[in-house]
Coordinates of C-alpha atoms and ligand atoms in Angstrom, one line a residue:
M1 CA 63.3 154.9 80.5
I2 CA 59.9 153.5 79.7
Y3 CA 57.9 151.1 81.9
N4 CA 54.5 149.4 81.3
S5 CA 51.9 147.7 83.4
F6 CA 51.9 144.3 81.6
E7 CA 55.4 143.0 81.3
D8 CA 56.7 140.7 84.0
T9 CA 60.2 142.1 84.8
G10 CA 62.8 141.1 87.4
L11 CA 62.4 144.6 88.9
L12 CA 58.7 144.1 89.3
R13 CA 59.1 140.7 90.8
V14 CA 61.6 142.0 93.4
L15 CA 59.2 144.9 94.2
Q16 CA 56.2 142.7 94.5
F17 CA 58.0 140.4 96.9
L18 CA 59.2 143.3 99.0
K19 CA 55.6 144.6 99.1
A20 CA 54.2 141.3 100.1
H21 CA 56.7 141.0 103.0
D22 CA 56.9 144.7 104.1
S23 CA 56.8 143.8 107.8
E24 CA 60.1 142.0 107.8
Y25 CA 63.7 142.2 106.4
L26 CA 64.4 139.9 103.5
S27 CA 67.9 138.8 102.8
G28 CA 69.5 139.2 99.4
Q29 CA 70.1 135.4 99.4
D30 CA 66.4 134.7 100.1
L31 CA 65.2 137.0 97.3
S32 CA 67.7 135.5 94.9
D33 CA 66.6 131.9 95.8
V34 CA 62.9 132.6 95.6
L35 CA 63.0 134.7 92.5
H36 CA 65.7 132.7 90.7
I37 CA 67.9 135.7 89.9
S38 CA 71.5 136.3 91.0
R39 CA 72.3 138.3 94.1
V40 CA 73.9 141.0 92.0
A41 CA 70.7 141.3 90.0
V42 CA 68.7 141.6 93.3
W43 CA 71.0 144.4 94.4
K44 CA 70.7 146.2 91.0
H45 CA 66.9 146.0 91.1
I46 CA 66.8 147.3 94.7
K47 CA 68.9 150.3 93.7
K48 CA 66.6 151.0 90.8
I49 CA 63.5 150.6 93.0
Q50 CA 65.0 153.2 95.3
T51 CA 65.6 155.6 92.4
L52 CA 61.9 155.2 91.6
G53 CA 60.9 156.8 94.8
Y54 CA 60.3 153.8 97.1
T55 CA 62.2 153.7 100.4
V56 CA 63.9 150.4 100.9
E57 CA 65.9 150.1 104.1
S58 CA 68.8 147.8 104.2
K59 CA 70.4 146.4 107.4
Q60 CA 73.6 144.4 107.5
K61 CA 73.0 140.7 108.2
E62 CA 69.2 141.2 107.9
G63 CA 68.6 142.4 104.4
Y64 CA 66.0 144.7 102.8
K65 CA 62.7 146.0 103.8
L66 CA 60.2 148.3 101.9
T67 CA 59.2 151.1 104.2
K68 CA 57.5 153.6 101.9
K69 CA 55.8 153.5 98.6
T70 CA 56.5 155.9 95.7
D71 CA 54.5 158.9 94.7
L72 CA 55.5 158.5 91.0
L73 CA 52.6 157.4 88.7
L74 CA 54.4 154.2 87.8
P75 CA 52.1 152.0 85.6
W76 CA 51.8 149.0 88.0
E77 CA 50.9 151.5 90.8
V78 CA 48.3 153.2 88.6
I79 CA 46.5 149.9 87.7
S80 CA 46.7 148.5 91.2
E81 CA 43.2 148.8 92.9
L82 CA 42.0 150.9 90.0
E83 CA 38.2 150.8 90.0
T84 CA 37.5 151.1 86.3
K85 CA 36.4 148.5 83.8
I86 CA 38.5 149.8 80.9
L87 CA 40.1 153.2 81.3
G88 CA 43.7 153.0 82.5
Q89 CA 43.8 149.2 82.8
Q90 CA 46.9 149.2 80.5
A91 CA 49.5 151.9 81.3
Y92 CA 52.8 153.2 80.0
Y93 CA 55.1 155.4 82.0
Y94 CA 57.9 157.6 80.5
E95 CA 60.5 159.2 82.8
S96 CA 60.8 161.8 80.0
V97 CA 59.1 162.1 76.6
E98 CA 58.5 164.8 74.0
S99 CA 54.7 164.5 74.4
T100 CA 52.5 161.8 75.8
Q101 CA 49.9 162.9 73.2
N102 CA 52.3 162.0 70.3
E103 CA 53.1 158.6 71.9
A104 CA 49.4 157.9 72.4
L105 CA 48.7 158.7 68.7
K106 CA 51.4 156.2 67.7
I107 CA 50.1 153.5 70.0
A108 CA 46.5 154.1 68.9
N109 CA 47.5 153.4 65.3
E110 CA 49.0 150.1 66.3
S111 CA 46.5 148.8 68.9
P112 CA 42.7 148.5 68.8
D113 CA 42.6 148.5 72.6
E114 CA 40.6 151.1 74.4
G115 CA 41.6 153.0 77.6
I116 CA 45.4 152.7 77.3
I117 CA 47.0 155.5 79.3
I118 CA 50.4 157.0 78.6
I119 CA 51.9 158.9 81.6
A120 CA 55.1 161.0 81.8
E121 CA 57.0 162.4 84.6
K122 CA 58.0 165.3 82.4
Q123 CA 57.6 166.3 78.8
T124 CA 60.2 168.1 76.7
S125 CA 57.7 169.3 74.0
G126 CA 54.3 169.2 75.7
K127 CA 51.5 170.4 73.4
G128 CA 48.7 172.8 74.5
R129 CA 45.6 173.9 72.6
S130 CA 45.8 176.1 69.5
G131 CA 49.4 175.0 68.8
R132 CA 50.7 176.4 72.1
K133 CA 53.3 174.7 74.3
W134 CA 52.4 173.0 77.6
I135 CA 55.2 173.6 80.0
S136 CA 55.8 170.2 81.6
P137 CA 58.4 170.1 84.4
K138 CA 58.7 167.4 87.0
G139 CA 56.0 167.8 89.6
G140 CA 53.1 168.1 87.0
I141 CA 50.8 165.3 86.0
F142 CA 50.8 164.7 82.3
F143 CA 49.0 161.9 80.5
S144 CA 47.0 160.9 77.4
I145 CA 44.3 158.3 77.1
I146 CA 43.3 156.4 73.9
L147 CA 39.6 155.9 73.2
H148 CA 37.5 154.6 70.3
P149 CA 34.1 156.3 71.0
K150 CA 30.7 155.2 69.9
F151 CA 29.3 158.7 70.2
D152 CA 28.5 160.8 67.2
I153 CA 31.1 163.0 65.6
S154 CA 28.9 166.0 66.6
K155 CA 29.8 165.4 70.2
I156 CA 33.5 165.9 69.7
T157 CA 33.5 169.4 71.2
L158 CA 31.5 168.2 74.2
F159 CA 34.0 165.4 75.0
P160 CA 36.8 167.5 76.5
I161 CA 34.3 169.7 78.2
A162 CA 32.8 166.6 79.8
S163 CA 36.4 165.4 80.7
S164 CA 37.1 168.7 82.5
L165 CA 34.0 168.1 84.6
A166 CA 35.3 164.6 85.4
L167 CA 38.6 166.1 86.6
S168 CA 36.9 168.8 88.6
T169 CA 34.7 166.1 90.3
A170 CA 37.8 164.0 91.0
I171 CA 39.7 166.9 92.5
E172 CA 36.8 167.7 94.8
K173 CA 36.4 164.1 95.9
T174 CA 40.1 163.4 96.5
C175 CA 41.6 166.7 97.5
K176 CA 38.5 168.6 98.9
I177 CA 39.3 171.5 96.6
T178 CA 36.7 173.3 94.5
T179 CA 37.7 174.2 91.0
E180 CA 35.9 176.4 88.4
L181 CA 35.4 175.3 84.8
K182 CA 36.3 177.9 82.1
W183 CA 34.9 177.2 78.6
P184 CA 36.0 175.1 76.8
N185 CA 38.2 172.8 78.8
D186 CA 40.1 174.7 81.5
L187 CA 40.1 174.1 85.2
T188 CA 40.8 177.1 87.3
I189 CA 41.2 178.2 91.0
K190 CA 40.5 181.8 91.7
G191 CA 40.7 182.6 88.0
K192 CA 44.1 181.0 87.4
K193 CA 44.8 178.0 85.3
L194 CA 45.2 174.7 87.1
A195 CA 44.7 172.1 84.3
G196 CA 43.9 171.8 80.6
M197 CA 42.7 169.2 78.2
L198 CA 43.6 168.6 74.6
V199 CA 41.9 166.3 72.1
D200 CA 43.4 164.8 68.9
A201 CA 41.2 162.6 66.8
S202 CA 41.3 160.7 63.5
F203 CA 38.1 160.0 61.5
E204 CA 37.0 157.2 59.2
S205 CA 33.8 157.6 57.0
N206 CA 32.5 160.4 59.2
K207 CA 33.0 158.4 62.4
I208 CA 35.6 158.9 65.1
E209 CA 38.2 156.3 64.8
N210 CA 40.8 157.2 67.4
L211 CA 40.4 159.8 70.0
V212 CA 43.3 160.8 72.3
L213 CA 42.5 162.9 75.4
G214 CA 45.6 164.7 76.8
V215 CA 45.5 166.1 80.3
G216 CA 48.0 168.4 82.0
I217 CA 47.6 169.2 85.7
N218 CA 49.7 171.7 87.6
F219 CA 50.1 169.4 90.5
E220 CA 53.3 170.3 92.3
I221 CA 55.0 172.8 90.0
N222 CA 56.4 176.2 90.8
S223 CA 53.6 178.3 89.4
K224 CA 55.6 181.6 89.6
E225 CA 58.4 180.0 87.4
V226 CA 55.8 178.8 84.8
E227 CA 54.1 182.2 84.8
K228 CA 57.4 183.8 84.0
I229 CA 57.8 181.6 81.0
L230 CA 54.2 182.0 79.8
K231 CA 53.6 185.7 80.7
K232 CA 53.8 187.0 77.1
T233 CA 52.0 184.2 75.4
P234 CA 48.4 184.5 74.1
N235 CA 45.6 183.4 76.4
F236 CA 47.8 183.7 79.5
Y237 CA 45.7 184.4 82.5
G238 CA 47.8 183.1 85.4
V239 CA 48.9 179.7 86.7
V240 CA 48.1 177.9 89.9
S241 CA 49.2 174.6 91.3
L242 CA 47.4 172.1 93.5
S243 CA 50.2 171.8 96.0
E244 CA 49.8 175.6 96.8
Q245 CA 46.3 174.8 98.2
K246 CA 48.1 173.2 101.2
K247 CA 46.2 169.9 101.2
K248 CA 47.7 166.5 101.4
I249 CA 47.1 164.9 98.1
K250 CA 48.4 161.6 96.6
P251 CA 48.8 161.9 92.8
K252 CA 47.8 158.2 92.4
K253 CA 44.5 158.7 94.2
L254 CA 43.7 161.7 92.1
L255 CA 44.5 160.0 88.8
Q256 CA 42.5 156.9 89.7
S257 CA 39.6 159.0 90.8
F258 CA 39.7 160.9 87.5
L259 CA 39.7 157.6 85.5
V260 CA 36.6 156.4 87.4
E261 CA 34.8 159.8 86.8
L262 CA 35.9 159.9 83.2
E263 CA 34.7 156.3 82.6
K264 CA 31.2 157.3 84.0
I265 CA 31.0 160.4 81.8
Y266 CA 32.3 158.5 78.7
E267 CA 29.6 155.9 79.2
E268 CA 27.0 158.7 79.5
L269 CA 28.2 160.3 76.3
N270 CA 28.2 156.9 74.5
N271 CA 24.6 156.5 75.6
N272 CA 23.7 160.0 74.5
Q273 CA 22.9 161.3 78.1
T274 CA 24.3 164.7 77.4
K275 CA 21.8 166.8 79.5
K276 CA 23.1 165.6 82.8
I277 CA 26.7 166.4 81.8
I278 CA 25.8 169.9 80.6
S279 CA 23.9 170.8 83.7
K280 CA 26.7 169.6 86.0
W281 CA 29.3 171.4 83.9
T282 CA 27.1 174.6 84.1
E283 CA 26.9 174.4 87.9
R284 CA 30.7 174.5 88.1
S285 CA 31.3 176.9 85.2
S286 CA 32.9 180.3 85.7
T287 CA 32.0 181.3 82.2
I288 CA 28.2 181.2 82.0
G289 CA 26.6 184.5 82.9
K290 CA 29.8 186.5 82.3
R291 CA 30.6 189.0 79.6
I292 CA 33.2 187.4 77.4
E293 CA 35.3 188.1 74.4
V294 CA 36.6 185.6 71.9
D295 CA 38.6 185.7 68.7
T296 CA 37.0 183.5 66.1
Q297 CA 37.9 182.8 62.5
Q298 CA 34.9 185.0 61.6
G299 CA 36.2 187.9 63.8
K300 CA 35.9 189.1 67.4
V301 CA 32.7 188.1 69.3
K302 CA 31.8 190.0 72.5
G303 CA 28.7 189.4 74.7
E304 CA 27.2 187.5 77.5
A305 CA 27.9 183.7 77.7
L306 CA 24.4 182.3 78.0
K307 CA 24.8 178.5 78.0
I308 CA 26.5 175.6 76.3
D309 CA 24.5 173.7 73.7
E310 CA 24.2 169.9 73.7
D311 CA 27.2 169.7 71.4
G312 CA 29.4 171.8 73.7
G313 CA 29.2 175.0 71.6
L314 CA 29.0 178.2 73.6
I315 CA 26.0 180.5 73.1
V316 CA 26.9 184.2 73.3
K317 CA 24.3 187.0 73.3
E318 CA 25.1 190.6 72.2
G319 CA 22.0 192.7 72.1
E320 CA 19.6 190.8 69.9
K321 CA 22.4 188.8 68.2
I322 CA 23.1 185.2 69.2
T323 CA 26.3 183.6 68.2
K324 CA 27.5 180.0 68.7
I325 CA 31.2 179.4 69.2
F326 CA 32.8 176.0 68.9
A327 CA 36.5 176.8 69.5
G328 CA 38.7 179.6 70.6
D329 CA 40.2 181.2 73.7
I330 CA 37.7 183.2 75.6
I331 CA 38.5 186.2 77.9
H332 CA 36.2 186.8 80.9
L333 CA 35.5 190.5 80.8
T334 CA 33.5 190.5 84.1
K335 CA 34.7 189.1 87.4
Ligands
BTN1 C1 45.6 173.3 77.1 O1 46.3 174.0 76.3 O2 44.9 173.8 78.0 C2 45.7 171.8 76.9 C3 46.9 171.2 77.6 C4 47.1 169.7 77.5 C5 48.4 169.3 78.0 C6 48.5 167.8 78.1 S1 49.9 167.2 79.1 C7 49.6 165.6 78.5 C8 49.3 165.7 77.1 N1 50.5 165.7 76.3 C9 50.7 166.8 75.6 O3 51.7 167.1 74.9 N2 49.7 167.7 75.9 C10 48.7 167.1 76.8

């Protein structure tokens, strides 16, 4: 099933009415009269609303009352009280989809709008970096955002790096959890992977036309189960989930906070204010200062990770030799 944030459906009207009157019971007849839909339709919508994670209590002779909101990232919930100008103001939600990234790429080709977000409860063929799979069971947070950046094509490596900083900031603000940033785009806790970012882009006369940022967060997944699946794959270094940190976290608050932080950083990038982003990323980085190893197309590079350049490239020093890396999976050789 697919839902979006902009269509006025019977289900949404019933839900909005229940939300607006959540201190009282509403009879099926009243809902039917006010909303001009049959009592059977009211009943069907209430059943569906319950399957979407809301608690609607029903009492004989009194009717229905909404007593608890959902934790699902339904599109009308995500846009409600969202403090961004553009990002996330149009949302799609899939109960199950192959990959939000692929859906976003299709939508980007059809719509010039910026900031559209595509969210999924689970993905059957989630994509990771370097052609890997992203294991996407229920309990994770998976979404893609469509952008049409003004920034120069040379900043394309910096963009997902900056986005990982936005997520780290949002997690700190909403969950009071500190995360480290592993070059290029990974978020980690105690050296294990918590979240990853993926960018797909199309270009037109040396300019970025569409950019789709995909984000996967191990929110409330069974990390041991995912580790079992991934153990023998390249670049595996352990999996961790936010729920294991034993803090009360509302997924909607986290996603909304990320969208606010991402919008700030996106504006900074569009205005070429890269220095601030790089210095904040470096403060949170677990890579800078470590000995690392990376497989590049030109062969293996080993050395000390010195810094990232203003285009996001990683500067590595081995003896007198300085190498700049733009892509690849690094291994931290020192703790
Ligand atoms: C990585 O390998 O670290 C990047 C993972 C990105 C996964 C996200 S989940 C939402 C979006 N849809 C996908 O198919 N992949 C990205």
